[in-house]
mmCIF file of C-alpha atoms in Angstrom:
data_model
loop_
_atom_site.group_PDB
_atom_site.id
_atom_site.type_symbol
_atom_site.label_atom_id
_atom_site.label_comp_id
_atom_site.label_asym_id
_atom_site.label_seq_id
_atom_site.Cartn_x
_atom_site.Cartn_y
_atom_site.Cartn_z
ATOM 1 C CA THR Q 161 -4.045 8.467 49.030
ATOM 2 C CA TYR Q 162 -6.436 9.250 46.136
ATOM 3 C CA PRO Q 163 -6.640 12.996 45.546
ATOM 4 C CA GLY Q 164 -10.030 12.884 43.779
ATOM 5 C CA ASN Q 165 -11.093 14.989 40.751
ATOM 6 C CA ALA Q 166 -14.060 16.985 39.477
ATOM 7 C CA ASN Q 167 -16.326 13.975 39.678
ATOM 8 C CA PHE Q 168 -14.924 11.957 42.587
ATOM 9 C CA ALA Q 169 -14.097 12.811 46.136
ATOM 10 C CA GLY Q 170 -10.645 12.059 47.426
ATOM 11 C CA SER Q 171 -9.978 9.204 49.828
ATOM 12 C CA LYS Q 172 -7.155 7.389 51.558
ATOM 13 C CA GLY Q 173 -6.564 3.982 53.063
ATOM 14 C CA ALA Q 174 -3.865 2.303 55.141
ATOM 15 C CA ILE Q 175 -2.645 -1.239 55.834
ATOM 16 C CA LEU Q 176 -0.484 -2.445 58.694
ATOM 17 C CA HIS Q 177 2.420 -4.568 57.385
ATOM 18 C CA ALA Q 178 4.541 -6.337 59.983
ATOM 19 C CA VAL Q 179 8.102 -7.390 59.123
ATOM 20 C CA ASP Q 180 9.239 -10.304 61.272
ATOM 21 C CA LYS Q 181 12.810 -10.985 62.293
ATOM 22 C CA SER Q 182 14.761 -13.384 60.092
ATOM 23 C CA ALA Q 183 15.042 -16.885 61.519
ATOM 24 C CA THR Q 184 18.521 -18.309 62.099
ATOM 25 C CA ALA Q 185 20.114 -21.720 62.572
ATOM 26 C CA THR Q 186 23.251 -22.344 64.629
ATOM 27 C CA THR Q 187 25.661 -25.250 64.208
ATOM 28 C CA ILE Q 188 28.778 -26.037 66.255
ATOM 29 C CA LYS Q 189 31.890 -28.094 65.573
ATOM 30 C CA SER Q 190 34.917 -29.168 67.618
ATOM 31 C CA SER Q 191 38.570 -28.918 66.609
ATOM 32 C CA ARG Q 192 39.325 -32.283 68.259
ATOM 33 C CA ASN Q 193 36.803 -34.998 69.087
ATOM 34 C CA PRO Q 194 37.638 -37.126 70.939
ATOM 35 C CA ALA Q 195 40.194 -35.107 72.885
ATOM 36 C CA GLY Q 196 42.538 -36.132 75.653
ATOM 37 C CA ALA Q 197 42.100 -34.670 79.111
ATOM 38 C CA GLY Q 198 44.177 -31.517 79.437
ATOM 39 C CA THR Q 199 44.180 -30.910 75.675
ATOM 40 C CA PRO Q 200 42.958 -27.507 74.403
ATOM 41 C CA VAL Q 201 39.823 -27.714 72.242
ATOM 42 C CA THR Q 202 38.374 -24.968 70.037
ATOM 43 C CA PHE Q 203 34.630 -24.829 69.393
ATOM 44 C CA THR Q 204 33.372 -22.922 66.359
ATOM 45 C CA ALA Q 205 29.742 -21.871 65.996
ATOM 46 C CA THR Q 206 28.301 -20.912 62.599
ATOM 47 C CA VAL Q 207 25.069 -18.887 62.442
ATOM 48 C CA HIS Q 208 23.078 -19.021 59.182
ATOM 49 C CA THR Q 209 20.031 -17.051 58.080
ATOM 50 C CA VAL Q 210 17.082 -19.310 57.247
ATOM 51 C CA ALA Q 211 15.124 -18.584 54.032
ATOM 52 C CA PRO Q 212 13.155 -16.498 53.241
ATOM 53 C CA GLY Q 213 15.215 -14.319 55.564
ATOM 54 C CA SER Q 214 18.418 -12.747 54.323
ATOM 55 C CA GLY Q 215 21.476 -10.920 55.565
ATOM 56 C CA ILE Q 216 24.349 -11.775 57.890
ATOM 57 C CA PRO Q 217 23.393 -12.197 61.559
ATOM 58 C CA GLN Q 218 25.088 -9.956 64.092
ATOM 59 C CA GLY Q 219 25.398 -10.318 67.837
ATOM 60 C CA THR Q 220 27.085 -12.749 70.206
ATOM 61 C CA VAL Q 221 27.324 -16.491 70.786
ATOM 62 C CA THR Q 222 27.495 -17.976 74.284
ATOM 63 C CA PHE Q 223 29.142 -21.398 74.636
ATOM 64 C CA TRP Q 224 28.020 -23.827 77.335
ATOM 65 C CA ASP Q 225 29.367 -27.091 78.712
ATOM 66 C CA GLY Q 226 26.148 -28.550 80.038
ATOM 67 C CA ALA Q 227 24.895 -25.908 82.502
ATOM 68 C CA MET Q 228 28.317 -24.227 82.844
ATOM 69 C CA THR Q 229 29.091 -21.130 80.779
ATOM 70 C CA LEU Q 230 32.386 -21.346 78.888
ATOM 71 C CA GLY Q 231 32.293 -17.816 77.489
ATOM 72 C CA THR Q 232 30.617 -15.352 75.139
ATOM 73 C CA VAL Q 233 32.125 -14.323 71.797
ATOM 74 C CA ALA Q 234 31.016 -11.745 69.205
ATOM 75 C CA LEU Q 235 30.218 -13.028 65.731
ATOM 76 C CA SER Q 236 32.834 -12.345 63.067
ATOM 77 C CA GLY Q 237 30.984 -12.766 59.801
ATOM 78 C CA THR Q 238 28.903 -15.864 60.441
ATOM 79 C CA GLU Q 239 31.305 -17.535 62.907
ATOM 80 C CA ALA Q 240 32.359 -17.313 66.539
ATOM 81 C CA SER Q 241 35.106 -19.448 68.089
ATOM 82 C CA LEU Q 242 36.065 -20.181 71.684
ATOM 83 C CA SER Q 243 39.035 -22.193 72.945
ATOM 84 C CA THR Q 244 39.015 -24.084 76.224
ATOM 85 C CA PRO Q 245 42.351 -24.902 77.883
ATOM 86 C CA SER Q 246 41.111 -28.294 79.034
ATOM 87 C CA LEU Q 247 37.990 -30.343 79.725
ATOM 88 C CA GLN Q 248 37.579 -33.072 82.302
ATOM 89 C CA ALA Q 249 37.424 -36.680 81.105
ATOM 90 C CA GLY Q 250 33.913 -37.797 80.233
ATOM 91 C CA THR Q 251 31.113 -37.057 77.773
ATOM 92 C CA HIS Q 252 30.125 -33.401 77.381
ATOM 93 C CA THR Q 253 27.257 -31.642 75.621
ATOM 94 C CA ILE Q 254 28.562 -28.388 74.169
ATOM 95 C CA THR Q 255 25.934 -25.779 73.278
ATOM 96 C CA ALA Q 256 26.274 -22.595 71.231
ATOM 97 C CA SER Q 257 23.483 -20.053 71.802
ATOM 98 C CA TYR Q 258 23.164 -17.156 69.358
ATOM 99 C CA SER Q 259 21.731 -14.078 71.076
ATOM 100 C CA GLY Q 260 19.770 -12.657 68.150
ATOM 101 C CA ASN Q 261 19.184 -8.913 67.743
ATOM 102 C CA ALA Q 262 16.613 -6.474 66.343
ATOM 103 C CA ASN Q 263 16.705 -8.157 62.923
ATOM 104 C CA PHE Q 264 17.519 -11.799 63.639
ATOM 105 C CA LYS Q 265 15.962 -14.412 65.888
ATOM 106 C CA ALA Q 266 18.009 -16.314 68.442
ATOM 107 C CA SER Q 267 18.965 -19.954 67.805
ATOM 108 C CA THR Q 268 20.905 -22.764 69.457
ATOM 109 C CA GLY Q 269 23.073 -25.671 68.321
ATOM 110 C CA THR Q 270 24.689 -28.547 70.242
ATOM 111 C CA THR Q 271 27.417 -31.114 69.693
ATOM 112 C CA PRO Q 272 28.657 -34.034 71.824
ATOM 113 C CA GLN Q 273 32.286 -33.888 72.961
ATOM 114 C CA THR Q 274 34.195 -36.911 74.235
ATOM 115 C CA VAL Q 275 37.208 -36.367 76.485
ATOM 116 C CA ASN Q 276 39.373 -39.405 77.184
ATOM 117 C CA PRO Q 277 41.559 -39.781 80.285
ATOM 118 C CA ALA Q 278 45.193 -38.790 79.754
ATOM 119 C CA PRO Q 279 47.712 -41.638 79.687
ATOM 120 C CA VAL Q 280 49.308 -42.702 82.960
ATOM 121 C CA ILE Q 281 52.837 -44.096 83.362
ATOM 122 C CA THR Q 282 53.151 -46.416 86.340
ATOM 123 C CA SER Q 283 56.585 -47.857 85.583
ATOM 124 C CA PHE Q 284 59.175 -48.259 82.844
ATOM 125 C CA GLY Q 285 62.572 -49.768 82.427
ATOM 126 C CA PRO Q 286 65.427 -49.828 82.234
ATOM 127 C CA ALA Q 287 65.845 -46.419 83.838
ATOM 128 C CA THR Q 288 69.505 -46.043 82.790
ATOM 129 C CA GLY Q 289 71.082 -46.006 79.344
ATOM 130 C CA VAL Q 290 74.539 -45.536 77.859
ATOM 131 C CA ARG Q 291 75.283 -42.869 75.268
ATOM 132 C CA GLY Q 292 75.857 -44.186 71.749
ATOM 133 C CA MET Q 293 73.918 -47.406 72.479
ATOM 134 C CA SER Q 294 70.477 -48.726 71.511
ATOM 135 C CA MET Q 295 68.252 -50.389 74.091
ATOM 136 C CA ASN Q 296 64.805 -51.905 74.476
ATOM 137 C CA LEU Q 297 62.225 -50.208 76.692
ATOM 138 C CA ALA Q 298 59.053 -51.401 78.377
ATOM 139 C CA ILE Q 299 56.505 -48.877 79.625
ATOM 140 C CA LEU Q 300 53.568 -49.853 81.811
ATOM 141 C CA GLY Q 301 50.597 -47.639 82.616
ATOM 142 C CA ASN Q 302 46.973 -47.023 81.762
ATOM 143 C CA TYR Q 303 44.819 -45.247 79.163
ATOM 144 C CA ILE Q 304 47.421 -45.967 76.474
ATOM 145 C CA GLN Q 305 46.023 -45.903 72.917
ATOM 146 C CA ASN Q 306 47.088 -47.355 69.590
ATOM 147 C CA GLY Q 307 49.212 -44.754 67.822
ATOM 148 C CA THR Q 308 50.769 -43.433 71.042
ATOM 149 C CA THR Q 309 54.191 -41.790 70.639
ATOM 150 C CA VAL Q 310 57.057 -41.849 73.147
ATOM 151 C CA ARG Q 311 60.152 -39.681 73.535
ATOM 152 C CA PHE Q 312 62.706 -38.510 76.078
ATOM 153 C CA THR Q 313 63.121 -34.750 76.519
ATOM 154 C CA GLN Q 314 65.694 -32.502 78.145
ATOM 155 C CA ASP Q 315 65.193 -28.747 77.842
ATOM 156 C CA SER Q 316 64.704 -28.188 74.081
ATOM 157 C CA SER Q 317 66.251 -31.531 73.080
ATOM 158 C CA ALA Q 318 64.308 -34.722 72.350
ATOM 159 C CA ILE Q 319 65.214 -38.364 71.715
ATOM 160 C CA PRO Q 320 62.435 -40.292 69.920
ATOM 161 C CA VAL Q 321 61.539 -43.817 70.940
ATOM 162 C CA THR Q 322 60.628 -46.236 68.147
ATOM 163 C CA VAL Q 323 57.438 -47.919 69.319
ATOM 164 C CA LYS Q 324 57.468 -51.612 68.401
ATOM 165 C CA ALA Q 325 54.251 -52.796 70.029
ATOM 166 C CA ILE Q 326 51.335 -51.363 71.981
ATOM 167 C CA THR Q 327 48.949 -53.421 74.080
ATOM 168 C CA PRO Q 328 46.169 -51.012 75.032
ATOM 169 C CA PRO Q 329 45.489 -49.834 77.612
ATOM 170 C CA SER Q 330 48.566 -50.729 79.632
ATOM 171 C CA ARG Q 331 51.844 -51.570 77.812
ATOM 172 C CA ILE Q 332 54.285 -50.094 75.290
ATOM 173 C CA SER Q 333 57.394 -51.813 73.942
ATOM 174 C CA GLY Q 334 59.995 -49.775 72.097
ATOM 175 C CA VAL Q 335 63.609 -49.150 71.174
ATOM 176 C CA VAL Q 336 65.633 -45.990 71.776
ATOM 177 C CA ALA Q 337 68.924 -45.110 70.053
ATOM 178 C CA ILE Q 338 70.821 -42.883 72.479
ATOM 179 C CA PRO Q 339 72.958 -40.181 70.816
ATOM 180 C CA SER Q 340 76.639 -40.152 71.745
ATOM 181 C CA SER Q 341 76.295 -36.490 72.753
ATOM 182 C CA ALA Q 342 73.461 -37.094 75.247
ATOM 183 C CA GLY Q 343 73.894 -37.293 79.004
ATOM 184 C CA GLY Q 344 72.276 -36.576 82.334
ATOM 185 C CA LYS Q 345 68.658 -36.948 83.391
ATOM 186 C CA TRP Q 346 65.818 -36.961 80.836
ATOM 187 C CA ASN Q 347 62.028 -36.755 81.044
ATOM 188 C CA LEU Q 348 59.819 -39.533 79.669
ATOM 189 C CA GLU Q 349 56.872 -38.289 77.612
ATOM 190 C CA VAL Q 350 53.966 -40.408 76.364
ATOM 191 C CA ARG Q 351 51.424 -38.772 74.031
ATOM 192 C CA ASN Q 352 48.170 -40.313 72.792
ATOM 193 C CA PRO Q 353 46.725 -39.556 69.318
ATOM 194 C CA ASP Q 354 43.885 -37.582 70.964
ATOM 195 C CA GLY Q 355 46.415 -35.162 72.465
ATOM 196 C CA GLY Q 356 46.428 -36.582 75.998
ATOM 197 C CA GLN Q 357 49.901 -36.580 77.469
ATOM 198 C CA CYS Q 358 51.829 -37.802 80.492
ATOM 199 C CA THR Q 359 55.349 -36.703 81.438
ATOM 200 C CA ARG Q 360 57.561 -38.244 84.122
ATOM 201 C CA ALA Q 361 60.324 -35.778 84.996
ATOM 202 C CA GLY Q 362 63.969 -36.825 85.261
ATOM 203 C CA VAL Q 363 63.310 -40.575 85.346
ATOM 204 C CA PHE Q 364 65.801 -41.676 82.664
ATOM 205 C CA THR Q 365 69.541 -41.273 83.183
ATOM 206 C CA ILE Q 366 72.069 -41.413 80.341
ATOM 207 C CA LEU Q 367 75.645 -42.267 81.375
#
């Protein structure tokens, strides 16, 4: 506004200035990829402001497995995380969709997630051992990976098996040293490096 003076009349003018929302970009990462079937996986979405915008986005992120909603989580700072108890074996497309708000535009990010089948034990032997002795074991099954670990468990106790050879996807050869204090029935547990696990309950007896 110009107030004018003795020689000039006052006047005023106006301009319309629109301020657009700040653009954002969303990325997503997995805590374990590939993962074994039945293994919990945590997905973390990060929402960034794209220049020339500024500030920290606020709002929520919805996670999707294909067309299925996994859940919605509020942003904490620039991140939102969601854990899934298990995903079915196969290839998944995980999407993180940022909702946007009055100051920030919505955005979406995706990541592929591979879920391998859990190992399967079809047979093993021998099924009986003697306390204080060492013995060779052969385990047959499927979906066995290099780096697989084997142990016997009973309540909170565990006896590790030294894996000597693995022939993916179907055979493990190993040696177990049976403690002199062990006895009774034990569970056989096979765990792949991707977290997939198979347990056969009470199948090994120590005399």
